[in-house]
Amino acid sequence: MDDTGLVLILGLFGLLIIGTPIAIALGLLTLVGIWMADLNLLIAAQRFIAGSSSTTLLAIPGFILAGELMGAGGLSRRLVRLASTFIGHLPGGLSMSTVGAGTFFGAISGSAPATTAAIGSIMINELETRGYQRGYAAALSTAVGPLGQMIPPSIPMVIWGVLAEESISKLFLAGVIPGLLAAAGFCVVSVIYAKRQGVVSESRASGTDIIAALREGLWALLAPVVILGGIYGGIFTPTEAAMVGAFYSALIGLFVYRDLHWRQLPGILINAMRTTAVIMFIIVTASGFAWVIASEQLPTKITELILGVTTNPLLLLLFINLLLLVLGAVMDNISAMVIMSGVLIGIGAQIGLDPIQLGAMVVINFAVGMVTPPLGYSIFVASSISGMSIERIAKHLLPFLGVLLLVVGLIAYVPAITLWLPGMLG
């Protein structure tokens, strides 16, 4: 590896250690790499612009806005009530209701932190009132966050589809079964916890209560049907689906549920723009950095180095998953995806890994990173909402992390889990 490569790698770790924001670190190293290669620094601006010029990336602000509108418009609250009506009387029923609501919300927001924020703001206090420890309630709200990245639509799946030039619709489908398996595992944890802690179940809902919850929750349930049905029915693209989701959430919140008011829209738009700006800032700087390391042939050199150690596909899959889990725990997911895409695609091609399976594996590993200290965004969100320390939340997170790691293992070694549904698409 030449001097430029060493400077880029060591510089990245050094800047992160001293607390430099990831986007700033990547932007600075892009400039350093271009300067060391004796190229015109205007290339940096060109690469930054190129990193944001894909029309597919327009799906990101759409899904972010849809998530904001869904939370403010009362859709998430009604999903919680609907789930609680059907399973609240079971052992761990309220906890499982939280999982169910997080699964449905994830089918609209496409974001782990957004799912944690929407569900946690409703359920943490409610769970504590019903006998659950507050740390457990915060951990559960954190754990359901990754469902927003597994269950389609998913913002990271959109980004990986752009990077790897793969079908976003197929990538969406690849996350369905892993997401449902994770949700089922969380429900098992909920039952075990409730029985061990002696949490008293709610009374069984009456027929009247069920009808009322269905009547109120119907429009919220239809949101993922509209979005995903439109994509797979060929009515609109994933990018257009994001805008349809935002429009649908606004329409229902303003005119059906009427929990959303016109005066709230400017604040919601500002929040969505702020989140979008942060994500896009990371994407453009990471894109520039990825171009520099590609021009230095670092992905090829790293791939050859790894393949020089072993060519056993099973061991390489284990190594890739461990690498992704570590990167997800210490680095921003989007940056890591952009930077590592060349290496991961190269290794995947060498061992005959299906590109859709690889994409699902990458995104879901990084989804686990969203709930893993020290940089798990969902933990920060849950900590802010609950007032609990990250250490207290992390203690209760362990069984949920165990479920997620089991799902990661299944994705790696049972290809049908991610490829069966995309195969049905053709």
XYZ file of C-alpha atoms in Angstrom:
426
model
C 0.000 0.000 0.000
C 1.451 3.389 -0.997
C 1.814 6.551 1.107
C -1.499 8.057 -0.029
C -3.409 4.938 0.994
C -1.801 4.889 4.433
C -2.503 8.592 4.947
C -6.166 8.121 4.020
C -6.727 5.108 6.269
C -4.746 6.352 9.265
C -6.112 9.860 8.805
C -9.701 8.580 8.902
C -9.161 6.658 12.132
C -7.237 9.552 13.667
C -9.899 12.141 12.870
C -12.667 9.900 14.197
C -10.758 9.230 17.423
C -10.440 12.948 18.156
C -14.166 13.407 17.568
C -14.236 15.025 14.128
C -17.716 14.786 12.556
C -17.647 12.018 9.965
C -18.721 14.247 7.059
C -15.994 16.805 7.852
C -13.376 14.050 8.190
C -14.303 12.493 4.853
C -14.352 15.874 3.096
C -10.921 16.834 4.431
C -9.396 13.480 3.485
C -10.851 13.763 -0.010
C -9.015 17.052 -0.450
C -5.814 15.573 1.014
C -5.979 12.560 -1.274
C -6.516 14.665 -4.397
C -3.688 17.011 -3.357
C -1.289 14.096 -2.732
C -2.174 12.686 -6.153
C -1.195 16.067 -7.636
C -4.641 16.583 -9.171
C -6.710 19.748 -9.506
C -8.665 20.336 -6.297
C -11.710 21.255 -8.392
C -12.101 17.508 -8.861
C -13.283 17.360 -5.256
C -16.226 19.627 -6.030
C -17.035 17.559 -9.107
C -17.017 14.307 -7.121
C -19.136 15.810 -4.328
C -21.742 16.950 -6.848
C -21.641 13.596 -8.642
C -22.294 11.842 -5.320
C -25.635 13.595 -4.931
C -26.797 13.617 -8.550
C -28.619 10.261 -8.609
C -32.374 10.779 -8.938
C -32.928 7.647 -6.849
C -31.592 9.538 -3.820
C -34.711 11.717 -4.011
C -36.463 8.864 -2.187
C -34.575 9.773 0.998
C -36.269 13.135 1.768
C -39.620 11.616 0.775
C -39.427 8.738 3.244
C -38.043 11.002 5.975
C -40.926 13.445 5.491
C -43.434 10.558 5.437
C -42.117 9.351 8.783
C -42.336 12.823 10.324
C -45.891 13.315 9.057
C -46.960 9.874 10.220
C -45.792 10.545 13.758
C -47.325 14.012 13.948
C -50.537 12.923 12.209
C -51.401 10.252 14.770
C -50.884 7.240 12.499
C -48.234 5.674 14.747
C -50.388 6.122 17.878
C -53.308 4.342 16.215
C -51.063 1.509 15.082
C -50.018 0.999 18.709
C -53.634 0.977 19.875
C -54.653 -1.466 17.149
C -51.829 -3.879 17.981
C -52.600 -3.625 21.704
C -56.278 -4.375 21.079
C -55.484 -7.697 19.426
C -52.573 -8.989 21.533
C -52.509 -6.820 24.654
C -54.121 -9.575 26.760
C -51.316 -12.063 26.046
C -48.232 -12.393 28.295
C -45.975 -9.522 27.276
C -48.844 -8.222 25.151
C -48.033 -4.522 25.426
C -44.389 -5.228 24.649
C -45.410 -7.271 21.594
C -47.768 -4.463 20.592
C -44.752 -2.156 20.553
C -42.963 -4.591 18.242
C -45.992 -4.820 15.946
C -46.383 -1.049 15.769
C -42.664 -0.662 15.073
C -42.931 -3.179 12.227
C -45.759 -1.274 10.563
C -44.153 2.116 11.150
C -40.914 0.794 9.668
C -42.862 0.000 6.518
C -43.319 3.738 6.013
C -40.432 5.600 7.637
C -37.543 3.501 6.243
C -35.340 4.800 9.059
C -34.163 3.239 12.336
C -33.926 6.487 14.365
C -37.313 7.672 13.058
C -38.957 4.388 14.068
C -37.414 4.536 17.541
C -38.493 8.163 17.981
C -42.079 7.592 16.859
C -42.668 4.411 18.867
C -40.584 5.380 21.896
C -42.326 8.723 22.407
C -45.632 6.854 22.725
C -44.689 3.580 24.386
C -41.876 4.158 26.908
C -44.084 5.868 29.493
C -46.981 3.519 28.718
C -44.845 0.417 29.247
C -43.473 1.762 32.523
C -47.018 2.488 33.734
C -48.018 -1.132 33.007
C -45.198 -2.634 35.096
C -42.229 -2.793 32.707
C -38.882 -1.383 33.800
C -38.157 1.930 32.130
C -34.766 0.664 30.943
C -36.462 -2.285 29.244
C -39.030 0.029 27.624
C -36.239 2.233 26.252
C -34.289 -0.831 25.050
C -37.381 -2.220 23.288
C -37.978 1.113 21.546
C -34.325 1.087 20.498
C -34.508 -2.495 19.219
C -37.542 -1.920 16.987
C -35.645 0.866 15.222
C -33.723 -1.474 12.871
C -37.044 -2.860 11.656
C -37.362 0.468 9.823
C -34.257 -0.465 7.801
C -35.236 -4.101 7.232
C -38.941 -3.836 6.402
C -39.381 -2.065 3.045
C -39.163 0.675 2.096
C -35.715 1.276 3.542
C -33.513 4.332 3.086
C -30.227 2.341 3.378
C -31.539 -0.131 0.789
C -32.047 2.817 -1.578
C -28.470 3.979 -0.985
C -27.003 0.492 -1.489
C -29.061 0.038 -4.650
C -27.509 3.228 -6.031
C -23.979 2.200 -5.014
C -24.168 -1.377 -6.276
C -26.446 -0.583 -9.246
C -28.930 -3.242 -8.133
C -32.721 -3.313 -8.262
C -34.083 -1.366 -5.309
C -37.396 -3.220 -5.538
C -35.600 -6.554 -5.136
C -33.506 -5.204 -2.280
C -36.711 -4.076 -0.564
C -38.138 -7.588 -0.859
C -34.910 -9.114 0.449
C -35.472 -7.372 3.789
C -39.023 -8.596 4.389
C -38.345 -12.067 5.829
C -35.353 -10.959 7.958
C -37.477 -8.115 9.346
C -40.352 -10.427 10.203
C -37.961 -12.940 11.794
C -36.470 -10.176 13.953
C -39.957 -9.021 14.971
C -40.921 -12.597 15.891
C -37.749 -12.939 17.965
C -38.531 -9.685 19.784
C -41.986 -11.058 20.612
C -40.391 -14.172 22.155
C -38.157 -11.921 24.269
C -41.260 -9.933 25.288
C -43.078 -13.045 26.527
C -40.055 -14.337 28.460
C -39.462 -10.935 30.080
C -43.110 -10.490 31.085
C -43.252 -13.938 32.707
C -39.974 -13.483 34.577
C -40.886 -10.004 35.832
C -44.490 -10.916 36.648
C -45.950 -8.215 34.427
C -49.741 -8.342 34.568
C -51.426 -8.657 31.169
C -54.179 -6.313 30.062
C -57.790 -7.444 29.974
C -59.036 -8.905 26.697
C -60.505 -6.271 24.381
C -64.236 -6.454 23.731
C -65.739 -6.744 20.257
C -66.691 -3.082 20.430
C -63.104 -2.108 21.278
C -61.741 -4.182 18.401
C -64.148 -2.626 15.890
C -63.318 0.879 17.142
C -59.553 0.216 16.923
C -59.928 -1.210 13.409
C -62.005 1.776 12.317
C -59.387 4.215 13.648
C -56.355 2.223 12.552
C -57.523 1.276 9.067
C -56.040 4.320 7.356
C -52.725 3.802 9.141
C -52.666 0.141 8.081
C -53.315 1.133 4.476
C -50.208 3.338 4.320
C -47.691 0.487 3.685
C -50.224 -1.149 1.357
C -50.401 2.010 -0.744
C -46.623 2.478 -0.822
C -45.511 -1.113 -1.389
C -48.512 -2.059 -3.511
C -47.742 0.837 -5.825
C -44.089 -0.201 -6.160
C -44.679 -3.884 -6.841
C -47.819 -3.238 -8.842
C -45.727 -1.199 -11.262
C -47.698 1.989 -10.581
C -44.748 4.053 -9.416
C -41.024 3.758 -8.713
C -39.514 3.635 -5.185
C -38.594 7.315 -5.530
C -42.147 8.250 -6.477
C -43.441 5.972 -3.705
C -41.603 8.090 -1.134
C -43.465 11.188 -2.286
C -46.762 9.300 -2.393
C -46.132 8.126 1.180
C -45.496 11.670 2.349
C -48.619 12.953 0.593
C -50.735 10.097 1.972
C -49.492 10.677 5.549
C -50.233 14.401 5.288
C -53.679 13.785 3.803
C -54.706 11.325 6.531
C -53.214 13.411 9.337
C -54.858 16.658 8.163
C -58.270 15.574 6.923
C -59.080 12.131 8.355
C -57.532 11.922 11.820
C -57.133 15.702 12.118
C -54.261 15.311 14.611
C -52.055 17.217 12.196
C -52.578 20.974 11.857
C -51.461 23.326 9.116
C -49.374 25.354 11.550
C -47.264 22.251 12.306
C -46.238 21.735 8.684
C -43.408 24.321 8.581
C -41.736 22.726 11.620
C -42.166 19.217 10.187
C -40.696 20.315 6.854
C -37.743 21.958 8.602
C -37.056 18.800 10.643
C -37.225 16.653 7.512
C -34.932 19.041 5.621
C -32.463 19.111 8.510
C -32.295 15.300 8.642
C -32.023 15.088 4.853
C -29.230 17.665 4.817
C -27.221 15.696 7.377
C -27.614 12.463 5.407
C -26.789 14.084 2.067
C -23.764 15.883 3.527
C -22.422 12.501 4.603
C -23.259 10.899 1.248
C -21.511 13.554 -0.878
C -18.323 13.626 1.225
C -18.253 9.834 1.485
C -18.720 9.646 -2.286
C -15.718 11.905 -2.828
C -13.627 9.870 -0.383
C -14.727 6.620 -2.067
C -13.592 8.016 -5.435
C -10.166 8.874 -4.017
C -9.616 5.445 -2.476
C -10.879 3.809 -5.672
C -8.409 5.834 -7.737
C -5.684 4.583 -5.380
C -7.019 1.021 -5.966
C -7.403 0.499 -2.227
C -10.573 -1.657 -2.542
C -8.741 -4.007 -4.934
C -5.693 -4.189 -2.673
C -7.800 -4.832 0.438
C -9.826 -7.483 -1.407
C -6.619 -9.235 -2.533
C -5.263 -9.028 1.017
C -8.388 -10.635 2.481
C -8.545 -13.328 -0.213
C -4.853 -14.010 0.427
C -5.719 -15.070 3.963
C -8.513 -17.484 2.985
C -10.737 -18.272 0.030
C -13.143 -20.410 2.047
C -16.608 -18.888 1.393
C -17.899 -19.783 4.863
C -14.967 -18.111 6.607
C -15.165 -15.098 4.304
C -18.877 -14.687 5.087
C -18.046 -14.806 8.791
C -15.301 -12.228 8.310
C -17.533 -9.910 6.273
C -20.279 -10.025 8.905
C -17.862 -9.383 11.769
C -16.324 -6.475 9.830
C -19.748 -4.961 9.106
C -20.869 -5.325 12.732
C -17.722 -3.594 13.993
C -17.981 -0.793 11.416
C -21.679 -0.335 12.192
C -20.891 0.053 15.886
C -18.206 2.725 15.435
C -18.998 4.509 12.179
C -21.873 6.209 10.451
C -23.713 3.578 8.411
C -24.057 5.585 5.208
C -20.391 6.548 5.161
C -19.336 2.965 5.815
C -21.540 1.692 2.986
C -20.134 4.177 0.478
C -16.513 3.625 1.514
C -16.681 -0.185 1.755
C -18.925 -0.828 -1.247
C -16.028 -1.519 -3.619
C -14.375 -3.995 -1.244
C -17.611 -5.790 -0.378
C -18.804 -6.073 -3.982
C -15.367 -7.391 -4.998
C -15.309 -10.074 -2.291
C -18.918 -10.998 -2.987
C -18.140 -11.525 -6.666
C -15.095 -13.658 -5.836
C -17.055 -16.078 -3.639
C -20.163 -16.146 -5.843
C -22.407 -14.296 -3.370
C -25.670 -13.128 -4.910
C -25.623 -9.288 -5.123
C -29.112 -9.029 -3.588
C -28.121 -11.260 -0.667
C -24.976 -9.177 -0.212
C -26.987 -5.949 -0.204
C -29.419 -7.277 2.400
C -26.523 -8.536 4.511
C -24.762 -5.168 4.406
C -27.850 -3.098 5.215
C -29.076 -5.368 8.017
C -25.644 -5.610 9.633
C -25.525 -1.824 9.672
C -29.076 -1.774 11.031
C -27.738 -3.757 13.982
C -25.081 -1.045 14.287
C -27.908 1.435 14.869
C -28.589 -0.218 18.234
C -24.981 -1.022 19.162
C -22.893 1.276 21.396
C -21.030 3.567 21.080
C -22.493 5.187 17.924
C -25.911 3.567 17.654
C -28.195 6.441 16.633
C -31.318 4.661 17.881
C -29.798 4.368 21.374
C -29.191 8.119 21.446
C -32.790 8.751 20.405
C -34.200 6.387 23.051
C -31.903 7.864 25.695
C -33.106 11.377 24.854
C -36.781 10.369 24.982
C -36.575 8.225 28.126
C -34.001 10.147 30.129
C -32.147 6.864 30.697
C -28.381 6.548 30.324
C -27.002 4.640 27.372
C -25.406 2.165 29.801
C -28.778 1.319 31.388
C -30.407 0.891 27.995
C -27.519 -1.261 26.714
C -27.958 -3.671 29.633
C -31.563 -4.402 28.624
C -30.651 -4.493 24.922
C -28.633 -7.715 25.141
C -31.455 -10.217 24.389
C -32.659 -8.071 21.479
C -29.117 -7.888 20.097
C -28.969 -11.679 20.385
C -32.066 -11.921 18.170
C -30.602 -9.520 15.611
C -27.291 -11.402 15.483
C -29.157 -14.663 14.921
C -30.997 -13.056 12.000
C -27.673 -11.803 10.584
C -26.297 -15.351 10.724
C -29.345 -16.742 8.937
C -29.048 -14.123 6.189
C -25.404 -15.058 5.601
C -25.749 -18.829 5.568
C -29.351 -19.419 4.402
C -29.608 -17.545 1.069
C -33.308 -18.334 0.612
C -34.175 -15.976 3.478
C -33.195 -12.984 1.346
C -33.557 -14.408 -2.167
C -36.893 -16.239 -2.135
C -39.133 -13.158 -2.330
C -36.962 -11.285 -4.883
C -36.964 -14.503 -6.927
C -40.751 -14.413 -6.944
C -40.544 -10.914 -8.463
C -38.588 -12.399 -11.379
